[in-house]
Amino acid sequence: MSGRYDAIIIGAGHNGLVGAAVLARKGKKVLVLEARDHVGGMLGDASFRVAPLPYALRPEIARMLQLDQKRLHGAKPVETLAFGSDGPPLRIIGGQVTGTDAITEHDYAILHARLGRQARALGVMMLQSPPGLGKASLGEMAGLAKMALKMRLLGKTEMRDLLRIILSNAWDLLNDEIGDGPLAGALAMDATLGGAMGPRSPGTVLTLLYRMASQSSHGHGLRVMPEGGPDALVKALSDCVTSAGGEIRTGVAVEKILVDQDRAAGVRLQSGEEIAAPLVLSNASPKTTLLTLLGVEHLDGEFIRRCRNMASKGMVSRLDFDIAQMPSLRSGGKIEQGQRLVFAPTMQAIEASFNAAKYGDLPERPVFEATYDTTAKRLCVTAQFTPHDLKGGWTDDAKSALASSVMAALEEALPGLSSAVTASRVMSPVDIETGYGASGGHWHHGELRVDQLLMLRPFDGAAQYRMPVKGLYLCGAGAHPGGDISGAPGFNAARAALRDGGH
Amino acid sequence: MKYDAIIVGAGHNGLTAACFMARAGLKTLIVEKEDHVGGAAVSLSLTPGWTYSNCSYVCSLLRPEIIRALELPKHGLQVIPYEGGAVFDSKGGYFAYMSDHDALRRELIRHSPRDADGYERYSRAVMRQCRFIKPLLLRTAPDPASLKPRDISELLYILKRFHNLGAREMAETVRFWTMSIAEYLDQYFETPMIKAYIAGSGIIGTGLGPYSPGTAYVLLHHYMGEVDGAIGAWGFARGGMGSITQAMARSFEASGGEIRTGSGLDRFIVRDGKVRGVVLDNGDELYAETVVSGMDVRRTFIDHTDEGELPQEFVKGVKRYRFRGSSGKLNIALDGMPTFTGAPKDASFLRGDLHFLDDMAEIERAYDDWKDGKWSASPYVDFLIPTQIDPTMAPPGKHYATIFVQYAPYELAQGEWDNANREAFAETVISKIERHSPDFRKLIVHKEIRTPKDIEDQVGLTEGNIFQGELTFDQLLFNRPVPGYAQYRSPIKGLYMCGSSTHPGGGVMGAPGANAAREVLSDLGHRIDMGMSA
């Protein structure tokens, strides 16, 4: 065994880094092990990013890690351009939309404010350990009580409204309030992106509220881009770890979590090297952590069954297009840095693209969001629904079919784009799975659904970060409160480990 | 004429409410627009010689407490349990469901020993959910936004019951209430046909597919019934579903109640925010301080109430309430018993519900068609020949088939529900059945085609939704029909709702009617004892 550490963090994704930073700042000697040759996980580096738009880092965490929020949130929030089937795109920032009629603008502002209030009431639970079922501690109960109080404080009408829509679908809510179209399409993309649900699936209001719960210095539910891009966020987080005395090693893949007398004892690397530590936090997905790294021999049958049953079917592909010269929009004007383009002309179109994916096929017309990096001259597209279990597999043909269907939709808004493409890359859910320890290639390491949230995340019996083997914690998006670049699972897991003390 | 209470609509819920109110000594009148009582639970003549259950066709959910309290067996109700059912796949195989446990186990093992074990786990899990929900059916849902002692204590009652399940079961319950039926069944079974057979109960009558979250709960809605104390069992009412409502009508009249058929409601008489009676479409004015509507929430408040009498927020909620019928029906008189190529001769399971399916994806695709405003190209059918069990409903040697079809939209994206489209819809269904029963088509003596539009026009179920409104969470419990008005009372004093668009929802259950009666009687200061267990 090589040198002693207090804690090992498997994976230098943003949650792993946040967890490591929290522990290191409490004086723990931490080692972060990253299989790739760069830190940041899905935030990636200049060569590729799964998540090019990091926007949801909890302000509480940023404050605690003494990060400069002004820089992290950029000078202004990201503007969304929602493309319809024709005409200029709608421009959306938070509760403001332009390019549509006055009634829709008004209704949307009201809806956005209302959902924001409701999301914040639920958001109370984000930085809390989920209460244990039937054995909740006082602190956990206090968290629940606080959420109940926040809901009551919404007033009777809004509380009832929240309880009505909370398990409902985005389709009905948005049809009721603003009607179908590019605006509803953009919101329904928020509600569905990363998951395996179409806008008509019950539960998509909850995922919409989940995204609305994000906070920044510009307001709630906004996309923000750090000054200096995702790299700046990654650097800020890894600096937090190293400045507190933590160590980060890249290019070292963990092969096994070592167990000694039912306690985590450290890890063994693929190189054969063993590193001892009484505390192991895994940023990999629950299935990868438990079934591969830990091994079923340490788990009971029922636990394994529940782990295997966890819904984590990835539906998102990432495509990069290098562009020689970005053409102008058909409707006039240029795409600017810090804009997010959404190609989901209606909710109907999103649902239609989900239809094919349910049976393992690629949609004829995928729906997607895109950002353009003006310095790298790269258009980053996040497309759905592209199933992990694609019929016939993710062959090169399948990838190029996806790329051309995406390009066809882009070409309509940006005439001349396809001839300006100099290179392209397609990252399928299978690539995301193998590259980032995310089973099923699922962004959030597991579907964000009521049956996999709070005390049921990742699954019953494995919630609250603590795994059946003492000293092993789950600190990735598979743990409560789930995915997006919030840092909350890492933060909560590290605090749970510290509370358990003794390590 | 002056009554203590008037009930609008003689469906099974209106009748149930009326029975309890008459038994409490109220001078009670039921008004019904049709010439017969029964609503969606009636037996009519299909064609000379054939009697059939006109709309709802199987019996199970009717609460035993109500059967007892209203003495329905004494008034002629007899329920015959049915023994099983089957699904036939396109390759000539079948899976038979049998109510006999040992026989079922052998059948499961024939397909997969693992599924036989899975079934044991599955049935225990579902039974636990049934036991959890059953007592909630005959209780009024608490308003979580209210601070009234009654709402708080009711909420605490539910939370306590929930807590008493223990950690493991609590988690299972949350999952069960929110998962899709497909994923729920994937946990227990591997054989596609077995999953497809069970999944049907998760989607019948809904505007959801088996992959949609929330459908596992709908399964429960079809499972929580009982026949002769056997939970989850289904049965036929002898003489058709009308015998249930006939027995209720007799029970009601035996308690001194009065029924007027043949004229429907024109409007409620409302003065100073209080209901004073009703005006019928024949011009008759009838007075009562208590009026209970068995119609759905949209008909009651949008079609028959002056909007000015209602708060805006309530009207908005009612208008938003979703029906979205998704089911059609064929009722077919048969010259003899059809044969099924996939089944052994005289197999007992042919007396139960038959389905023609390969897997759950086939049902999901049928749902996708419906989303696009088309009837399913390969629909899910629930096919029954009840005359095998109750031969009184057809001439000797003849039969009738009731074919429930999922999915059919209320409005077609292309064209109307005209005769050509109705025939094309029926043809889709018949040709699907014909693939499994080659002699079926030539045995057809008479057929009745019912689209959701017909169900609306003929039975009074808005948009043809068999549950008087979708069974999604935004329309269940304290959300049904409108948040803040889930306790059978309306914004108009004295005007109550008792139809299936109130908690706990549709199915020939009687619970909404009984619950509404309890609320009415409690407001009138009557002792609340309806012979029901808590």
mmCIF file of C-alpha atoms in Angstrom, chain B residues 106-326:
data_model
loop_
_atom_site.group_PDB
_atom_site.id
_atom_site.type_symbol
_atom_site.label_atom_id
_atom_site.label_comp_id
_atom_site.label_asym_id
_atom_site.label_seq_id
_atom_site.Cartn_x
_atom_site.Cartn_y
_atom_site.Cartn_z
ATOM 1 C CA ARG B 106 -48.364 -24.373 -13.471
ATOM 2 C CA GLU B 107 -49.249 -22.068 -16.338
ATOM 3 C CA LEU B 108 -46.618 -19.530 -15.270
ATOM 4 C CA ILE B 109 -43.986 -22.261 -14.969
ATOM 5 C CA ARG B 110 -44.859 -23.424 -18.487
ATOM 6 C CA HIS B 111 -43.660 -20.003 -19.656
ATOM 7 C CA SER B 112 -40.966 -19.269 -17.129
ATOM 8 C CA PRO B 113 -40.213 -20.655 -13.669
ATOM 9 C CA ARG B 114 -38.739 -17.275 -12.779
ATOM 10 C CA ASP B 115 -42.014 -15.584 -13.632
ATOM 11 C CA ALA B 116 -43.837 -18.059 -11.418
ATOM 12 C CA ASP B 117 -41.731 -16.841 -8.505
ATOM 13 C CA GLY B 118 -42.004 -13.281 -9.738
ATOM 14 C CA TYR B 119 -45.767 -13.628 -9.658
ATOM 15 C CA GLU B 120 -45.698 -14.570 -5.989
ATOM 16 C CA ARG B 121 -43.692 -11.451 -5.187
ATOM 17 C CA TYR B 122 -45.820 -9.349 -7.499
ATOM 18 C CA SER B 123 -49.163 -10.453 -6.097
ATOM 19 C CA ARG B 124 -48.009 -9.908 -2.527
ATOM 20 C CA ALA B 125 -46.791 -6.413 -3.424
ATOM 21 C CA VAL B 126 -50.014 -5.460 -5.199
ATOM 22 C CA MET B 127 -52.144 -6.926 -2.432
ATOM 23 C CA ARG B 128 -50.285 -4.780 0.099
ATOM 24 C CA GLN B 129 -51.047 -1.718 -2.010
ATOM 25 C CA CYS B 130 -54.701 -2.732 -2.200
ATOM 26 C CA ARG B 131 -54.856 -3.066 1.555
ATOM 27 C CA PHE B 132 -53.264 0.333 1.971
ATOM 28 C CA ILE B 133 -55.643 2.108 -0.356
ATOM 29 C CA LYS B 134 -58.902 0.309 0.420
ATOM 30 C CA PRO B 135 -59.800 2.188 3.589
ATOM 31 C CA LEU B 136 -59.125 5.466 1.777
ATOM 32 C CA LEU B 137 -61.824 4.772 -0.792
ATOM 33 C CA LEU B 138 -64.682 5.349 1.593
ATOM 34 C CA ARG B 139 -63.167 8.409 3.220
ATOM 35 C CA THR B 140 -63.241 11.997 2.138
ATOM 36 C CA ALA B 141 -59.848 13.200 0.956
ATOM 37 C CA PRO B 142 -58.368 15.878 3.249
ATOM 38 C CA ASP B 143 -57.535 19.301 1.858
ATOM 39 C CA PRO B 144 -53.793 19.666 2.492
ATOM 40 C CA ALA B 145 -54.026 23.459 2.264
ATOM 41 C CA SER B 146 -56.681 23.650 4.966
ATOM 42 C CA LEU B 147 -56.073 24.101 8.671
ATOM 43 C CA LYS B 148 -59.501 22.831 9.728
ATOM 44 C CA PRO B 149 -59.197 20.222 12.487
ATOM 45 C CA ARG B 150 -60.994 17.662 10.344
ATOM 46 C CA ASP B 151 -58.607 18.059 7.425
ATOM 47 C CA ILE B 152 -55.571 17.965 9.664
ATOM 48 C CA SER B 153 -56.741 14.876 11.502
ATOM 49 C CA GLU B 154 -57.609 13.139 8.246
ATOM 50 C CA LEU B 155 -54.192 14.033 6.834
ATOM 51 C CA LEU B 156 -52.578 12.675 9.985
ATOM 52 C CA TYR B 157 -54.652 9.491 9.659
ATOM 53 C CA ILE B 158 -53.268 8.916 6.173
ATOM 54 C CA LEU B 159 -49.711 9.796 7.204
ATOM 55 C CA LYS B 160 -49.977 7.471 10.166
ATOM 56 C CA ARG B 161 -51.229 4.624 8.001
ATOM 57 C CA PHE B 162 -48.410 5.379 5.607
ATOM 58 C CA HIS B 163 -45.866 5.426 8.402
ATOM 59 C CA ASN B 164 -47.201 2.167 9.805
ATOM 60 C CA LEU B 165 -46.281 0.459 6.556
ATOM 61 C CA GLY B 166 -42.654 0.518 7.657
ATOM 62 C CA ALA B 167 -39.674 1.946 5.789
ATOM 63 C CA ARG B 168 -39.550 -0.678 3.068
ATOM 64 C CA GLU B 169 -43.249 -0.569 2.253
ATOM 65 C CA MET B 170 -43.373 3.225 2.321
ATOM 66 C CA ALA B 171 -40.779 3.301 -0.414
ATOM 67 C CA GLU B 172 -42.643 0.655 -2.382
ATOM 68 C CA THR B 173 -45.860 2.650 -2.069
ATOM 69 C CA VAL B 174 -44.331 5.859 -3.392
ATOM 70 C CA ARG B 175 -42.854 3.932 -6.278
ATOM 71 C CA PHE B 176 -46.081 2.132 -7.003
ATOM 72 C CA TRP B 177 -48.083 5.352 -7.094
ATOM 73 C CA THR B 178 -45.755 7.055 -9.534
ATOM 74 C CA MET B 179 -44.146 4.405 -11.736
ATOM 75 C CA SER B 180 -45.139 3.210 -15.168
ATOM 76 C CA ILE B 181 -46.840 -0.156 -15.337
ATOM 77 C CA ALA B 182 -44.180 -1.320 -17.795
ATOM 78 C CA GLU B 183 -41.310 -0.640 -15.450
ATOM 79 C CA TYR B 184 -43.228 -1.969 -12.500
ATOM 80 C CA LEU B 185 -43.816 -5.293 -14.242
ATOM 81 C CA ASP B 186 -40.246 -5.442 -15.542
ATOM 82 C CA GLN B 187 -39.215 -5.824 -11.927
ATOM 83 C CA TYR B 188 -41.106 -9.071 -11.598
ATOM 84 C CA PHE B 189 -41.518 -10.712 -14.988
ATOM 85 C CA GLU B 190 -39.526 -11.590 -18.076
ATOM 86 C CA THR B 191 -42.170 -13.110 -20.398
ATOM 87 C CA PRO B 192 -43.544 -10.426 -22.728
ATOM 88 C CA MET B 193 -47.003 -12.004 -22.967
ATOM 89 C CA ILE B 194 -47.410 -12.217 -19.212
ATOM 90 C CA LYS B 195 -46.439 -8.583 -18.833
ATOM 91 C CA ALA B 196 -48.759 -7.600 -21.657
ATOM 92 C CA TYR B 197 -51.673 -9.454 -20.024
ATOM 93 C CA ILE B 198 -51.252 -7.640 -16.728
ATOM 94 C CA ALA B 199 -50.327 -4.262 -18.239
ATOM 95 C CA GLY B 200 -53.776 -3.916 -19.779
ATOM 96 C CA SER B 201 -55.200 -3.123 -16.363
ATOM 97 C CA GLY B 202 -52.844 -0.172 -16.123
ATOM 98 C CA ILE B 203 -54.158 1.572 -19.209
ATOM 99 C CA ILE B 204 -57.828 0.661 -19.620
ATOM 100 C CA GLY B 205 -59.811 3.861 -19.839
ATOM 101 C CA THR B 206 -56.806 6.178 -19.551
ATOM 102 C CA GLY B 207 -55.071 8.612 -21.865
ATOM 103 C CA LEU B 208 -51.696 7.111 -21.004
ATOM 104 C CA GLY B 209 -49.573 4.322 -22.416
ATOM 105 C CA PRO B 210 -47.992 1.511 -20.399
ATOM 106 C CA TYR B 211 -44.638 3.344 -20.507
ATOM 107 C CA SER B 212 -46.136 6.485 -18.926
ATOM 108 C CA PRO B 213 -45.329 7.115 -15.273
ATOM 109 C CA GLY B 214 -48.466 6.889 -13.159
ATOM 110 C CA THR B 215 -49.969 3.841 -14.851
ATOM 111 C CA ALA B 216 -49.007 1.389 -12.113
ATOM 112 C CA TYR B 217 -51.571 3.155 -9.954
ATOM 113 C CA VAL B 218 -54.290 2.671 -12.569
ATOM 114 C CA LEU B 219 -53.589 -1.041 -12.309
ATOM 115 C CA LEU B 220 -54.562 -0.745 -8.683
ATOM 116 C CA HIS B 221 -57.730 0.975 -9.705
ATOM 117 C CA HIS B 222 -58.726 -2.173 -11.539
ATOM 118 C CA TYR B 223 -57.390 -4.513 -8.879
ATOM 119 C CA MET B 224 -58.843 -3.187 -5.682
ATOM 120 C CA GLY B 225 -62.191 -4.744 -6.313
ATOM 121 C CA GLU B 226 -63.433 -7.855 -4.693
ATOM 122 C CA VAL B 227 -65.985 -10.546 -5.364
ATOM 123 C CA ASP B 228 -67.130 -12.591 -2.395
ATOM 124 C CA GLY B 229 -64.205 -11.367 -0.354
ATOM 125 C CA ALA B 230 -61.603 -12.376 -2.951
ATOM 126 C CA ILE B 231 -59.612 -9.198 -3.448
ATOM 127 C CA GLY B 232 -58.775 -8.323 -7.014
ATOM 128 C CA ALA B 233 -61.354 -10.763 -8.400
ATOM 129 C CA TRP B 234 -63.740 -9.855 -11.190
ATOM 130 C CA GLY B 235 -67.222 -11.076 -11.743
ATOM 131 C CA PHE B 236 -70.315 -10.797 -13.863
ATOM 132 C CA ALA B 237 -73.548 -9.498 -12.511
ATOM 133 C CA ARG B 238 -76.247 -12.002 -13.476
ATOM 134 C CA GLY B 239 -78.492 -10.310 -16.020
ATOM 135 C CA GLY B 240 -75.815 -7.769 -16.894
ATOM 136 C CA MET B 241 -74.551 -4.651 -15.169
ATOM 137 C CA GLY B 242 -78.070 -3.254 -15.105
ATOM 138 C CA SER B 243 -78.912 -5.693 -12.357
ATOM 139 C CA ILE B 244 -76.640 -3.700 -10.023
ATOM 140 C CA THR B 245 -78.478 -0.447 -10.601
ATOM 141 C CA GLN B 246 -81.851 -2.218 -10.679
ATOM 142 C CA ALA B 247 -81.096 -3.641 -7.234
ATOM 143 C CA MET B 248 -80.072 -0.175 -6.065
ATOM 144 C CA ALA B 249 -83.279 1.339 -7.425
ATOM 145 C CA ARG B 250 -85.350 -1.278 -5.610
ATOM 146 C CA SER B 251 -83.410 -0.692 -2.425
ATOM 147 C CA PHE B 252 -83.994 3.049 -2.806
ATOM 148 C CA GLU B 253 -87.733 2.654 -3.388
ATOM 149 C CA ALA B 254 -87.970 0.271 -0.454
ATOM 150 C CA SER B 255 -86.627 3.111 1.701
ATOM 151 C CA GLY B 256 -89.344 5.419 0.402
ATOM 152 C CA GLY B 257 -87.405 7.128 -2.369
ATOM 153 C CA GLU B 258 -88.967 8.378 -5.590
ATOM 154 C CA ILE B 259 -87.508 8.114 -9.102
ATOM 155 C CA ARG B 260 -88.590 10.206 -12.111
ATOM 156 C CA THR B 261 -87.202 9.111 -15.418
ATOM 157 C CA GLY B 262 -87.618 10.632 -18.858
ATOM 158 C CA SER B 263 -86.651 14.240 -18.231
ATOM 159 C CA GLY B 264 -83.230 15.566 -17.517
ATOM 160 C CA LEU B 265 -81.968 18.668 -15.812
ATOM 161 C CA ASP B 266 -82.327 22.015 -17.448
ATOM 162 C CA ARG B 267 -80.729 24.076 -14.691
ATOM 163 C CA PHE B 268 -80.234 24.380 -10.980
ATOM 164 C CA ILE B 269 -82.260 27.011 -9.172
ATOM 165 C CA VAL B 270 -79.790 29.128 -7.234
ATOM 166 C CA ARG B 271 -80.612 32.111 -5.050
ATOM 167 C CA ASP B 272 -78.224 34.079 -2.815
ATOM 168 C CA GLY B 273 -75.483 31.491 -3.344
ATOM 169 C CA LYS B 274 -77.759 28.680 -2.184
ATOM 170 C CA VAL B 275 -79.371 25.956 -4.241
ATOM 171 C CA ARG B 276 -83.164 25.862 -4.057
ATOM 172 C CA GLY B 277 -84.031 23.117 -6.479
ATOM 173 C CA VAL B 278 -83.974 22.185 -10.136
ATOM 174 C CA VAL B 279 -85.796 22.972 -13.352
ATOM 175 C CA LEU B 280 -86.224 19.968 -15.631
ATOM 176 C CA ASP B 281 -86.080 20.105 -19.404
ATOM 177 C CA ASN B 282 -89.847 19.532 -19.496
ATOM 178 C CA GLY B 283 -90.304 22.734 -17.508
ATOM 179 C CA ASP B 284 -91.117 21.109 -14.153
ATOM 180 C CA GLU B 285 -89.746 22.963 -11.158
ATOM 181 C CA LEU B 286 -88.810 20.853 -8.181
ATOM 182 C CA TYR B 287 -87.612 22.286 -4.896
ATOM 183 C CA ALA B 288 -85.101 21.099 -2.327
ATOM 184 C CA GLU B 289 -82.427 22.729 -0.162
ATOM 185 C CA THR B 290 -80.074 19.876 -1.003
ATOM 186 C CA VAL B 291 -79.265 18.902 -4.559
ATOM 187 C CA VAL B 292 -76.678 16.273 -5.440
ATOM 188 C CA SER B 293 -75.358 15.994 -8.977
ATOM 189 C CA GLY B 294 -74.251 12.626 -10.309
ATOM 190 C CA MET B 295 -73.196 14.227 -13.563
ATOM 191 C CA ASP B 296 -69.565 14.977 -14.157
ATOM 192 C CA VAL B 297 -68.122 18.250 -12.983
ATOM 193 C CA ARG B 298 -68.161 19.879 -16.423
ATOM 194 C CA ARG B 299 -71.823 19.093 -17.118
ATOM 195 C CA THR B 300 -72.827 20.117 -13.624
ATOM 196 C CA PHE B 301 -71.144 23.498 -13.525
ATOM 197 C CA ILE B 302 -70.493 24.568 -17.098
ATOM 198 C CA ASP B 303 -73.616 23.228 -18.796
ATOM 199 C CA HIS B 304 -76.221 23.594 -16.041
ATOM 200 C CA THR B 305 -75.055 26.355 -13.713
ATOM 201 C CA ASP B 306 -74.944 30.083 -14.299
ATOM 202 C CA GLU B 307 -71.209 30.934 -14.358
ATOM 203 C CA GLY B 308 -71.931 34.110 -12.412
ATOM 204 C CA GLU B 309 -72.816 32.014 -9.362
ATOM 205 C CA LEU B 310 -69.331 30.509 -9.242
ATOM 206 C CA PRO B 311 -65.905 31.866 -8.239
ATOM 207 C CA GLN B 312 -63.620 32.421 -11.245
ATOM 208 C CA GLU B 313 -60.868 30.192 -9.894
ATOM 209 C CA PHE B 314 -63.341 27.308 -9.599
ATOM 210 C CA VAL B 315 -64.652 27.791 -13.143
ATOM 211 C CA LYS B 316 -61.065 27.800 -14.399
ATOM 212 C CA GLY B 317 -60.429 24.546 -12.548
ATOM 213 C CA VAL B 318 -63.556 22.924 -13.967
ATOM 214 C CA LYS B 319 -62.721 24.001 -17.504
ATOM 215 C CA ARG B 320 -59.226 22.619 -17.104
ATOM 216 C CA TYR B 321 -60.513 19.269 -15.818
ATOM 217 C CA ARG B 322 -59.512 16.637 -18.338
ATOM 218 C CA PHE B 323 -61.696 13.929 -19.803
ATOM 219 C CA ARG B 324 -60.001 12.887 -23.036
ATOM 220 C CA GLY B 325 -61.861 9.671 -23.710
ATOM 221 C CA SER B 326 -59.614 6.972 -25.057
#
